Amino acid sequence: MESQPLVSVITPFFNTEKFIQEAIESVLTQSYQNWELLLIDDGSSDGSTVIAQHYADLYLEKVHYFEHDDHQNLGKSTSRNLGISKAKGKYIAFLDADDVFLPQKLEQQVAILQSQPETGMVYGPTQHWYSWTGEQQDYQRDNIRPLGVQPNTLFHPPSLVTQFLKIVGIVPCTCGLLIRREVIEAVSGFDDTIQHMFEDQVLLAKICLHAPVYVDSNCWDRYRQHSESSCSKAIQTGKYHPLKPNPAHQIYLNWLQKYITTHRVQDAELSNALEKALYPYHHPMLYFLLRVKNKVARIARKKFPGSVHRFLGTQLLGDKYIPPTGAMDFGSLRRVTPMSQAFGYDRGQPVDRYYIENFLAHYQEDVRGRVLEIGDDNYTRQFGGYVSSKDSVQRITQSDVLHVTKGNPKATIVGDLTCGDNIPSNSFDCFILTHTIQLIYDVRAAIKTVHRILKPGGVALVTVPGISHIGDYQWADYWCWSFTALSVKRMFEEFFPAENLQIETHGNVLVANAFLYGIASEELRQEELDYRDRNYQVTITIRAVKPDTV
């Protein structure tokens, strides 16, 4: 049925008897039911063959076992292509035999592709999974692979390929993808000439050059970290290093250059990024000398910062060192373009998100009852929960998501804050409204709606930008305002009593500059982030309470 189109999950395996059962079970336990699992045996000589055949016999209609002629070992790309040729689904997902899907993976990804007919593929961040061992120290090592781009955004060709070349470590994991079958067939699947390293990036490049791709903020899968994986073995044997030039990377870049030329992809930013990535291979000696020069320069800057005698003099007087006119060293900041065009997402946590999430954490007791959030329910889930660690009563009774247009699968209410008559009045105990009203021209109408839809005693947790760039991709076309604490106070006091408002500013000159350059919060010290100077308002937070009726 079209409401639940068939999804083909393709799992190639080679000697993975330790993990394959857990991978298969993660598909069997999906909340989405209309799937088929294709187990592709790449010439295994251990017990994984028997395990795969057992599941195929147990679930005859759902699980299917395939192998190459004469039980050969032909590699990842050939095995996945065999799975694609046997697949019957409208959508195709890949799951390596040592990784797992989280239960909502297929349901939520299918919903996104169903609601966005123009989108060829969807993916989200993947968890680097160390805690599968059960060892206490490994739980601390689990982390989410950085997206490196603005989440909940549709990217058109060839923008993602350019970002993958520019930023190390943001290429999505194979287990994170869901792809339309027609798209994967249009690009002829994997390339059989590249089998063991970067074979996934070959497919990703083809798809991202061919069709729009939606990048979501949700994590749906776990990438098991262990010493027996093909990536770990390549690092151990010196065949691959994620941060250094290596033969496998060069093979991929040469393939990409040829592919772009053959398919006449003309994009200046992509060409420049590819040329920069190939520089260490085309000019190895110059690249080596440049690295030596940069290292020496970094050491020199650390050893001799600024004018030494003036610096020592100010230190003796207990003052901050201020370089004299003409002696300012801007260093890495002497540039007219930012480090990041995506608010710093590609480097870590954006600075404004540090303030937004600290604000919501401080007032998380307000996230209770019926909660409304814009766009998705991520913050509702993150900061909602239980009344206390000892209490099993949930604070949240109903979670709603408001979106301005149709097509968002997470939305429970479609409406515009400026004229949202269909948004029920006096209905919400909490409204999480983070960095949204700067995109609305009629701000007063939006704040009036916020007041109307809150229950008496309900709380709006609102954040707005002060000093900020207006972003890239879709935001620049809608960004209308930046605010100050004074402008926010005057507008909110038109609808909320002054005593029911708590307005705070966050930021200082260092933070403001860092945010404008796209530097992540992790690159600053906590005392730098927490120092407040009202003259440099990066983020403004508002807690607004609707008065109780008498």
XYZ file of N, CA and C in Angstrom, residues 436-443 465 470 475-483:
57
model
N 12.894 32.014 15.936
C 11.900 31.904 14.871
C 11.330 33.256 14.472
N 11.048 34.130 15.455
C 10.287 35.338 15.103
C 11.107 36.331 14.279
N 12.436 36.123 14.172
C 13.206 36.981 13.273
C 12.869 36.701 11.809
N 12.204 35.575 11.551
C 11.802 35.215 10.190
C 10.404 35.711 9.853
N 9.746 36.359 10.815
C 8.360 36.821 10.660
C 8.356 38.338 10.564
N 7.777 38.885 9.497
C 7.783 40.340 9.326
C 6.900 41.017 10.367
N 5.692 40.500 10.575
C 4.752 41.096 11.530
C 4.974 40.475 12.908
N 6.014 40.934 13.588
C 6.392 40.336 14.870
C 5.296 40.528 15.918
N 17.645 36.355 17.953
C 19.029 36.757 17.686
C 19.234 38.246 17.879
N 22.926 36.280 8.859
C 21.570 35.799 8.563
C 21.566 34.423 7.933
N 17.520 30.283 5.091
C 17.210 31.327 6.076
C 17.410 32.725 5.522
N 18.395 32.943 4.692
C 18.708 34.290 4.220
C 17.536 34.924 3.484
N 16.684 34.121 2.880
C 15.551 34.648 2.113
C 14.380 35.057 2.989
N 14.422 34.730 4.289
C 13.291 35.019 5.168
C 13.672 35.863 6.389
N 14.942 36.073 6.615
C 15.417 36.734 7.835
C 15.064 38.224 7.768
N 14.191 38.678 8.681
C 13.721 40.063 8.659
C 14.369 40.936 9.726
N 14.647 40.378 10.910
C 15.000 41.224 12.041
C 16.165 40.656 12.856
N 16.873 41.555 13.506
C 17.676 41.241 14.677
C 17.166 42.139 15.795
N 17.332 41.729 17.054
C 16.670 42.409 18.156
C 17.665 42.909 19.189
